[in-house]
mmCIF file with all atom_site columns, C-alpha atoms in Angstrom:
data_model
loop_
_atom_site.group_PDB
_atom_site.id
_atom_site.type_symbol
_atom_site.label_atom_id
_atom_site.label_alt_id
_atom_site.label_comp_id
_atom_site.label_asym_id
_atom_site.label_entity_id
_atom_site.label_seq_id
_atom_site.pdbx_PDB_ins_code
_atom_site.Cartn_x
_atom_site.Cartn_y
_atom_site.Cartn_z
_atom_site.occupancy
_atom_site.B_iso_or_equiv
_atom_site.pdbx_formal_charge
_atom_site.auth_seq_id
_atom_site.auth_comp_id
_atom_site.auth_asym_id
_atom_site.auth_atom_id
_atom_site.pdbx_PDB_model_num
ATOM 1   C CA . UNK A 1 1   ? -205.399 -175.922 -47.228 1.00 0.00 ? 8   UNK A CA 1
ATOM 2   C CA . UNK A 1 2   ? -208.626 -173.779 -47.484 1.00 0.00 ? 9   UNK A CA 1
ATOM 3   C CA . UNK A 1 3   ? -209.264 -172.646 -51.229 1.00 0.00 ? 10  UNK A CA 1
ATOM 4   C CA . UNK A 1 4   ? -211.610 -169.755 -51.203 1.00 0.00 ? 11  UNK A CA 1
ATOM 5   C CA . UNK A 1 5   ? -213.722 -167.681 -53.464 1.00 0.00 ? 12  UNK A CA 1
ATOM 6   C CA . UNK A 1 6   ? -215.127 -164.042 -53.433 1.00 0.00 ? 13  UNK A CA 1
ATOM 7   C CA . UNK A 1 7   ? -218.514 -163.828 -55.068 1.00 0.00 ? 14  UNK A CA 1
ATOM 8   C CA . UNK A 1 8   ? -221.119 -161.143 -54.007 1.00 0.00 ? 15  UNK A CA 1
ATOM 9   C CA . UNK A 1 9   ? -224.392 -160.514 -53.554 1.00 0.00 ? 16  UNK A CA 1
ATOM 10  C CA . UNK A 1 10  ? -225.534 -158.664 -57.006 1.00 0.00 ? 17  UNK A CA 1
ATOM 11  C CA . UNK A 1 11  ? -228.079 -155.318 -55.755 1.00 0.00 ? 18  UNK A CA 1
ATOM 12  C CA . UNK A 1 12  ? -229.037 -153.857 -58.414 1.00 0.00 ? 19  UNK A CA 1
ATOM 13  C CA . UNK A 1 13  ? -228.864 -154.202 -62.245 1.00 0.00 ? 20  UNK A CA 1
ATOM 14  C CA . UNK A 1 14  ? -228.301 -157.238 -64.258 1.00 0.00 ? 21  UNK A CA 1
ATOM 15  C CA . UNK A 1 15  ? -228.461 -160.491 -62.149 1.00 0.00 ? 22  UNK A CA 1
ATOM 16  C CA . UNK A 1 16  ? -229.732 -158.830 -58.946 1.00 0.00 ? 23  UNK A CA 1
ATOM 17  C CA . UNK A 1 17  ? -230.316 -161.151 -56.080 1.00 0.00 ? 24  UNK A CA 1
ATOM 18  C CA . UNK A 1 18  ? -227.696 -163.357 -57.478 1.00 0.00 ? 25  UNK A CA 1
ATOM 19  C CA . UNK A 1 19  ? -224.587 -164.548 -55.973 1.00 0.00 ? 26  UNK A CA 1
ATOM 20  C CA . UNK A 1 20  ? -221.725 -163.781 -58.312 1.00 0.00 ? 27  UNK A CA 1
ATOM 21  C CA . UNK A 1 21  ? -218.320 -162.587 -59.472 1.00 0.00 ? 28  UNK A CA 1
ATOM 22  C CA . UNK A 1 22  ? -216.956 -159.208 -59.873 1.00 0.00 ? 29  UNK A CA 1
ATOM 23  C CA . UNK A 1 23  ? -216.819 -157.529 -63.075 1.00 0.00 ? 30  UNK A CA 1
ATOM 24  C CA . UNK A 1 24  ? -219.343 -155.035 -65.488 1.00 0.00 ? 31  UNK A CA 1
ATOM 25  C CA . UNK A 1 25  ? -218.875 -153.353 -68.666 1.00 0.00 ? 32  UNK A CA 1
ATOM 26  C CA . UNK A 1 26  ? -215.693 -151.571 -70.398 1.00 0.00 ? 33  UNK A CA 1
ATOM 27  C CA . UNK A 1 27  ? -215.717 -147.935 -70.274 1.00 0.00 ? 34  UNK A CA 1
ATOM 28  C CA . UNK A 1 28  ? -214.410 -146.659 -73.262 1.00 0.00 ? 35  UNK A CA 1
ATOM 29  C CA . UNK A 1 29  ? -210.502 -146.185 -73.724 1.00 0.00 ? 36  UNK A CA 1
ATOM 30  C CA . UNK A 1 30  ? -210.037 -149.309 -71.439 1.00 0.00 ? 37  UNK A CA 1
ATOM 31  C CA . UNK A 1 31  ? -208.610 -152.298 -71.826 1.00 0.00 ? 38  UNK A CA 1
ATOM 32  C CA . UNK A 1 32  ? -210.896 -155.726 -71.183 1.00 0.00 ? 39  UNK A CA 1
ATOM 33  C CA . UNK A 1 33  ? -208.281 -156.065 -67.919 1.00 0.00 ? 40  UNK A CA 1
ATOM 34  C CA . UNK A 1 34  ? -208.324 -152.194 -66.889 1.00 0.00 ? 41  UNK A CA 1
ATOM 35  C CA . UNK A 1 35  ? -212.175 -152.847 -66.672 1.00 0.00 ? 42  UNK A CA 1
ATOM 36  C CA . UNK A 1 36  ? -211.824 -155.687 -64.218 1.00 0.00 ? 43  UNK A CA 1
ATOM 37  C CA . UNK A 1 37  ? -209.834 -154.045 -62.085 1.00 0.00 ? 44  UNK A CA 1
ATOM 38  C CA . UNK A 1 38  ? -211.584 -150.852 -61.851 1.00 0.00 ? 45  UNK A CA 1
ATOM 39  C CA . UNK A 1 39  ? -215.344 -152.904 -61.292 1.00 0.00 ? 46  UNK A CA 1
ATOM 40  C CA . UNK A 1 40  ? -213.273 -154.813 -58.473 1.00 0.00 ? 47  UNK A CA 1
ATOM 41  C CA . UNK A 1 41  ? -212.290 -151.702 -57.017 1.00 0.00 ? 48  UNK A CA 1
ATOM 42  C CA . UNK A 1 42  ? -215.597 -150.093 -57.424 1.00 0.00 ? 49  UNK A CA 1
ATOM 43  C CA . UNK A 1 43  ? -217.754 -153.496 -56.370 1.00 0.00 ? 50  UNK A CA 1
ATOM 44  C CA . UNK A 1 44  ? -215.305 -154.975 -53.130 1.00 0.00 ? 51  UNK A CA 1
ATOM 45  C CA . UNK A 1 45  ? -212.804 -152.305 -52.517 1.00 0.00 ? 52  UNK A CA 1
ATOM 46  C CA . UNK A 1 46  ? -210.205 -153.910 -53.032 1.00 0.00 ? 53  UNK A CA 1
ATOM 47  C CA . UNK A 1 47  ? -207.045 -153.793 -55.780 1.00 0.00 ? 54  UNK A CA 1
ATOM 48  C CA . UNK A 1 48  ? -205.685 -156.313 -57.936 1.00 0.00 ? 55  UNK A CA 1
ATOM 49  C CA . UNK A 1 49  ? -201.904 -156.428 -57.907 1.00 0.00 ? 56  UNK A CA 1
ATOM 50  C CA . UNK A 1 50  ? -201.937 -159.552 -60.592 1.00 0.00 ? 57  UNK A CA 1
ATOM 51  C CA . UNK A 1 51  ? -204.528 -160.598 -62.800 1.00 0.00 ? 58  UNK A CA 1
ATOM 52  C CA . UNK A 1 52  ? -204.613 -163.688 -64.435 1.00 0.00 ? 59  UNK A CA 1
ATOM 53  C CA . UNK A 1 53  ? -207.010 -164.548 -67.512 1.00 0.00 ? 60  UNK A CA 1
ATOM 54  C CA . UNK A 1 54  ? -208.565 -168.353 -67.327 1.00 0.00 ? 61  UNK A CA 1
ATOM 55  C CA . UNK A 1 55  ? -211.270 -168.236 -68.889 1.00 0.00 ? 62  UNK A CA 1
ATOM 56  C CA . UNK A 1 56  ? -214.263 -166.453 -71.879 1.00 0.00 ? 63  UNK A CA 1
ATOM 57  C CA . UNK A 1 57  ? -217.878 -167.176 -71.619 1.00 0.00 ? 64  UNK A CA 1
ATOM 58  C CA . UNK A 1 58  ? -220.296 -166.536 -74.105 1.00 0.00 ? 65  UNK A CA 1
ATOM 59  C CA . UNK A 1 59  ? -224.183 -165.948 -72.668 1.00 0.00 ? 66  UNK A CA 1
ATOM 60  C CA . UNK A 1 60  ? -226.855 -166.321 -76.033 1.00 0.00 ? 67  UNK A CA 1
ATOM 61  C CA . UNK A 1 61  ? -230.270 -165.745 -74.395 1.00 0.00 ? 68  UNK A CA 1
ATOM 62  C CA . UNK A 1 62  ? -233.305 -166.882 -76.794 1.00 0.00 ? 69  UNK A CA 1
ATOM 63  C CA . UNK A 1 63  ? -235.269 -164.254 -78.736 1.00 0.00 ? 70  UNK A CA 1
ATOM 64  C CA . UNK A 1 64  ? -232.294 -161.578 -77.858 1.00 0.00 ? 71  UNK A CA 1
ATOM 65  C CA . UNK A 1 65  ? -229.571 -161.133 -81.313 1.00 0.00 ? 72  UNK A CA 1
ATOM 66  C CA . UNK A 1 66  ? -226.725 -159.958 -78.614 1.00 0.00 ? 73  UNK A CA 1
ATOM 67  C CA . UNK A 1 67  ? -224.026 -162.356 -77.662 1.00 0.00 ? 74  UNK A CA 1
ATOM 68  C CA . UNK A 1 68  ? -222.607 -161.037 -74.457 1.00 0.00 ? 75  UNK A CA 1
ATOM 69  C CA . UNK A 1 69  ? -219.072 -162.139 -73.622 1.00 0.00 ? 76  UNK A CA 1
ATOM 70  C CA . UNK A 1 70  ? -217.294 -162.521 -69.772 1.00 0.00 ? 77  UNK A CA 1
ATOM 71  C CA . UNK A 1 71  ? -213.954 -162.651 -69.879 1.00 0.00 ? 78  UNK A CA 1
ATOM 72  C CA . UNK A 1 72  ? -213.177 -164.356 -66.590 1.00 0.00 ? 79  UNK A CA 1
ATOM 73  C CA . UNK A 1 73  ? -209.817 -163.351 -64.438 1.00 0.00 ? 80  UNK A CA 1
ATOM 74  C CA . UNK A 1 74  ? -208.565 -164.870 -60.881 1.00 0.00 ? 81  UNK A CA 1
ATOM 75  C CA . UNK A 1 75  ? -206.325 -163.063 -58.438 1.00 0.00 ? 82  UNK A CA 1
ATOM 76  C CA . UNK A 1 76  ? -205.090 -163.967 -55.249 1.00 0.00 ? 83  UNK A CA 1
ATOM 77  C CA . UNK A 1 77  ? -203.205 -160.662 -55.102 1.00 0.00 ? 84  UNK A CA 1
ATOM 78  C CA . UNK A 1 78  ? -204.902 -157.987 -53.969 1.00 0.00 ? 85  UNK A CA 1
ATOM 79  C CA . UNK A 1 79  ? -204.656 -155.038 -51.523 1.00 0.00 ? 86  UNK A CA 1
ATOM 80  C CA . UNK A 1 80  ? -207.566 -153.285 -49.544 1.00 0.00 ? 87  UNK A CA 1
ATOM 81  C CA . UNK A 1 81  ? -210.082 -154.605 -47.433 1.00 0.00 ? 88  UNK A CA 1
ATOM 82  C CA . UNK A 1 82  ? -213.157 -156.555 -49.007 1.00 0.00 ? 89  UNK A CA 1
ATOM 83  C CA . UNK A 1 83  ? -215.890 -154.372 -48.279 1.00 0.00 ? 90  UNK A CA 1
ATOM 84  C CA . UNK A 1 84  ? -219.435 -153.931 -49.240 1.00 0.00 ? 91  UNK A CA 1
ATOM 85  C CA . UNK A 1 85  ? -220.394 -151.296 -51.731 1.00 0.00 ? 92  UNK A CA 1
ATOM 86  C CA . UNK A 1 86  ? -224.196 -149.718 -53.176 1.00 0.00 ? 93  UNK A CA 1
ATOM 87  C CA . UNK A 1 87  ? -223.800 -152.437 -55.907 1.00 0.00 ? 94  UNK A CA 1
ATOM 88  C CA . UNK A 1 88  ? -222.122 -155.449 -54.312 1.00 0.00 ? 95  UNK A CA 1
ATOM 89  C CA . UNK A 1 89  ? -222.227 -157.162 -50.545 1.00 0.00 ? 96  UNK A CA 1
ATOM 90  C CA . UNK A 1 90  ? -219.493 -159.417 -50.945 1.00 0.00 ? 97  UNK A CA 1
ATOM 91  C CA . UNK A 1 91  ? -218.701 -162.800 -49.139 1.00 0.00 ? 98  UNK A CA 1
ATOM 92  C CA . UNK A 1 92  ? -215.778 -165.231 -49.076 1.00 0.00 ? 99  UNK A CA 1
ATOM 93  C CA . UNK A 1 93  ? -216.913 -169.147 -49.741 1.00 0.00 ? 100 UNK A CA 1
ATOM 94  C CA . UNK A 1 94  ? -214.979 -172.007 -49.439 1.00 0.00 ? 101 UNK A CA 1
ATOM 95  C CA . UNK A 1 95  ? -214.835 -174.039 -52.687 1.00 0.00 ? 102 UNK A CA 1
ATOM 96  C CA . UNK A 1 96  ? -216.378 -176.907 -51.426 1.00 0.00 ? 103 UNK A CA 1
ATOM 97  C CA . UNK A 1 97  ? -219.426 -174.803 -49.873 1.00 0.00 ? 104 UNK A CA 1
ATOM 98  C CA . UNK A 1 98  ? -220.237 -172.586 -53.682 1.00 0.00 ? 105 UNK A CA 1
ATOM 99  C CA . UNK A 1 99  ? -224.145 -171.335 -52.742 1.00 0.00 ? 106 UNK A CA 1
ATOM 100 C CA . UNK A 1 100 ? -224.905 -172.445 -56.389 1.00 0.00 ? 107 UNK A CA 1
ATOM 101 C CA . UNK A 1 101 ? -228.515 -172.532 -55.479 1.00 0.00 ? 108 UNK A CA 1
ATOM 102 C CA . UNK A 1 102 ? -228.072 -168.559 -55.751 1.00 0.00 ? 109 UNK A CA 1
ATOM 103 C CA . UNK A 1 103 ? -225.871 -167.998 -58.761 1.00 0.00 ? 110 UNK A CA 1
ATOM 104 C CA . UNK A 1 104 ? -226.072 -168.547 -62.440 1.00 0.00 ? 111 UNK A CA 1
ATOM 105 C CA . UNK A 1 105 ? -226.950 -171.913 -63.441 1.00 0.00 ? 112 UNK A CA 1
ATOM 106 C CA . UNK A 1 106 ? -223.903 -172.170 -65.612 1.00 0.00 ? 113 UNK A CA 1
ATOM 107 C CA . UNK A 1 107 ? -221.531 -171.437 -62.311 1.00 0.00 ? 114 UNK A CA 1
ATOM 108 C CA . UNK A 1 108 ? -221.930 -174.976 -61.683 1.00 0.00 ? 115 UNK A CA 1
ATOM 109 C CA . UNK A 1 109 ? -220.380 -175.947 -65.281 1.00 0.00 ? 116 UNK A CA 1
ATOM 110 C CA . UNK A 1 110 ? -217.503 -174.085 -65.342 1.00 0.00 ? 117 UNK A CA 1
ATOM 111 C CA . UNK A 1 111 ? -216.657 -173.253 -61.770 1.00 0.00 ? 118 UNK A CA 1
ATOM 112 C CA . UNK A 1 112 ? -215.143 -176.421 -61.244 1.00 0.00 ? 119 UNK A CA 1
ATOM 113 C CA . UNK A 1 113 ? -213.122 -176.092 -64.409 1.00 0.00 ? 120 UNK A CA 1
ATOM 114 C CA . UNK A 1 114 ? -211.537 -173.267 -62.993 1.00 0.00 ? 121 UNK A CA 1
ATOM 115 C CA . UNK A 1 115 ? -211.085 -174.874 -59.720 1.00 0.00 ? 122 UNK A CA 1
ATOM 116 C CA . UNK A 1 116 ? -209.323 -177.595 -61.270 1.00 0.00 ? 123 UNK A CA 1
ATOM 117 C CA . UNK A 1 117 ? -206.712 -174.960 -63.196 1.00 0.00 ? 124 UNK A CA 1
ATOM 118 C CA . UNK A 1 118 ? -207.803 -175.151 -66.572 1.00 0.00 ? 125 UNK A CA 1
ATOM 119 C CA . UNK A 1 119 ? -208.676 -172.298 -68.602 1.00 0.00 ? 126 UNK A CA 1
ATOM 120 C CA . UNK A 1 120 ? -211.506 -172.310 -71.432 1.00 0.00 ? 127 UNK A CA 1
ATOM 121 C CA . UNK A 1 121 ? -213.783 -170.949 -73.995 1.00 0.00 ? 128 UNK A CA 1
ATOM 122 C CA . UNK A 1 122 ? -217.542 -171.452 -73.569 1.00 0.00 ? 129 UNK A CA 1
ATOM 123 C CA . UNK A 1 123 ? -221.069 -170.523 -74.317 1.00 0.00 ? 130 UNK A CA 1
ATOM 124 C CA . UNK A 1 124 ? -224.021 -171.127 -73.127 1.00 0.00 ? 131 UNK A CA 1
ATOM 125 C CA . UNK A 1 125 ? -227.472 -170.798 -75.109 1.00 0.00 ? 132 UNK A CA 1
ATOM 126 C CA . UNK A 1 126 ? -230.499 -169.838 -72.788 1.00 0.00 ? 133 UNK A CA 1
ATOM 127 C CA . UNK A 1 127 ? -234.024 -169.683 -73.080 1.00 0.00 ? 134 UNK A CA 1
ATOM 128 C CA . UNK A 1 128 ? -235.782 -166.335 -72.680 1.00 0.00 ? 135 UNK A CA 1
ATOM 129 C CA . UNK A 1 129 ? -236.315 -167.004 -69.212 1.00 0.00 ? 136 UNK A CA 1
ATOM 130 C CA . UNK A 1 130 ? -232.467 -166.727 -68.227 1.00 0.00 ? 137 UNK A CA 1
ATOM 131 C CA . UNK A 1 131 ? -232.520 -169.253 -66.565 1.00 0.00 ? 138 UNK A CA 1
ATOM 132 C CA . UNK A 1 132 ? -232.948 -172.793 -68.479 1.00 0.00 ? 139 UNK A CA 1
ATOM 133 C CA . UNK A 1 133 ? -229.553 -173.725 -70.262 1.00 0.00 ? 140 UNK A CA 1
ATOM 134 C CA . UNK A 1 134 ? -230.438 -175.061 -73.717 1.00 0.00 ? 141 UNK A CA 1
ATOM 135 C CA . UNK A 1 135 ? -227.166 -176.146 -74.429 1.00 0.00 ? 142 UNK A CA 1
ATOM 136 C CA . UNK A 1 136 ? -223.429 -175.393 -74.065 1.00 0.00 ? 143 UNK A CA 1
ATOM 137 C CA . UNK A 1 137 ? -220.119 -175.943 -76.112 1.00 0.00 ? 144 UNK A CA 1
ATOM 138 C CA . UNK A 1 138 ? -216.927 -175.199 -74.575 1.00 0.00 ? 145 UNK A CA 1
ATOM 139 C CA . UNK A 1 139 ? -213.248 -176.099 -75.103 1.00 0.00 ? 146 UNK A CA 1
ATOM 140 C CA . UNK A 1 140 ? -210.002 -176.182 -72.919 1.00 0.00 ? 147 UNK A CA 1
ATOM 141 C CA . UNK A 1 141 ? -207.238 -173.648 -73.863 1.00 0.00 ? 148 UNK A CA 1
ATOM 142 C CA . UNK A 1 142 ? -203.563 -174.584 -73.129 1.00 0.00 ? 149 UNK A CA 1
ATOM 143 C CA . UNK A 1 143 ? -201.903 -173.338 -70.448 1.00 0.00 ? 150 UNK A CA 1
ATOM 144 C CA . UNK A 1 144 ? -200.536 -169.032 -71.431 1.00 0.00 ? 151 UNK A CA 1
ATOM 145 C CA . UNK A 1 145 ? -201.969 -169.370 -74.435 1.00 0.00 ? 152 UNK A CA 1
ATOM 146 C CA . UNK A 1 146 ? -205.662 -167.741 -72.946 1.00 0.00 ? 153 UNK A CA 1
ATOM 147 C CA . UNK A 1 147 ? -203.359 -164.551 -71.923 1.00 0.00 ? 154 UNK A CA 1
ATOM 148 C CA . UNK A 1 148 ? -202.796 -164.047 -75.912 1.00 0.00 ? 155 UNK A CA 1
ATOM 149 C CA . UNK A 1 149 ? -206.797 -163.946 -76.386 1.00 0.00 ? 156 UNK A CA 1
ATOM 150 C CA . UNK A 1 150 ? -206.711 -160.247 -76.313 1.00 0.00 ? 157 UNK A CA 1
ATOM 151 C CA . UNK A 1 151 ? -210.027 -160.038 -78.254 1.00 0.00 ? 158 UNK A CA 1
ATOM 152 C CA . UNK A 1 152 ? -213.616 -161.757 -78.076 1.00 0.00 ? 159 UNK A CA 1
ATOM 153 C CA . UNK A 1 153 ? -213.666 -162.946 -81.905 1.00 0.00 ? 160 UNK A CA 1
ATOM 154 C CA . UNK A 1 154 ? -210.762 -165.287 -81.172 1.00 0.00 ? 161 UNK A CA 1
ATOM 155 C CA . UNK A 1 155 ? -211.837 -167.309 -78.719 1.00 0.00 ? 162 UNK A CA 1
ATOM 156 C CA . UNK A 1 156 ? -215.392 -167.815 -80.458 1.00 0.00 ? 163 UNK A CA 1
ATOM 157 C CA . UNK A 1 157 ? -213.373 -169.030 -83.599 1.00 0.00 ? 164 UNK A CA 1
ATOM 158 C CA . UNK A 1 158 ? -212.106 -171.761 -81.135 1.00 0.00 ? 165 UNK A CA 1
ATOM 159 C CA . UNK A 1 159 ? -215.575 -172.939 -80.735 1.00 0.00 ? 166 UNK A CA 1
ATOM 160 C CA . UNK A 1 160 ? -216.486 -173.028 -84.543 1.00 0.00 ? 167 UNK A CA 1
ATOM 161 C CA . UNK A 1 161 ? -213.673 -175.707 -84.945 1.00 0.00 ? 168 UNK A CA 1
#
């Protein structure tokens, strides 16, 4: 059986050029899982009909005081046709074939975590240049239990233990 992912190609803003997932920043009276559906809709033109949370990443770049947090869901639900959009040209990949060379150097960390089923709590600490991991700490959350991490603060308490 073919496993495949949807990552696009990143136009503009933050990460442009790169290969990635689907996703941006909540709008204010939404929900962390309203968001990702609407920048789904809005990126590949398509619509989640199940969400499932596996995973939060932390990104600490060097010299900037802002921790930004991902909070990473998987679907293979969805209606619409994947199309490109003036922010995203997406492209299916199977699992096996990832274009790594093009995405976040982290993808290769926890990509295959996900792969595998597991769901998590990491971050990663950059240098300045956004592109030289300094170091990472991460740890596996049981199975429904990520569902219940409704807020960011949470999960980074998991990684202070």
């Amino acid at each position: 059986m073919t496993r495949l992912l949807l990552l696009g190609l990143k136009k503009r803003g933050f990460g442009k050029g790169k290969k990635n997932g689907f996703g941006g920043k909540v709008e204010r009276g939404e929900t962390i899982e309203q968001a990702a559906r609407r920048e789904l809709k809005e990126e590949a033109n398509i619509t989640a009909n199940f969400l499932e949370k596996r995973g939060i990443i932390y990104f600490k770049f060097e010299e900037d005081p802002v921790i930004m947090d991902v909070h990473l869901y998987v679907t293979s639900d969805f209606t619409g046709q994947v199309t490109e959009t003036d922010e995203m040209k997406p492209e299916w990949y199977d699992i096996d074939s990832i274009p790594y060379d093009q995405m976040w150097p982290d993808d290769r960390i926890w990509n295959p975590w996900l792969f595998a089923g597991k769901s998590f709590v990491v971050r990663f600490d950059f240098k300045a240049d956004q592109e030289t991991i300094t170091g990472y700490k991460y740890k596996f959350v049981p199975w429904g239990e990520m569902s219940q991490m409704r807020d960011s603060y949470n999960a980074f308490a998991l990684l202070q233990e």
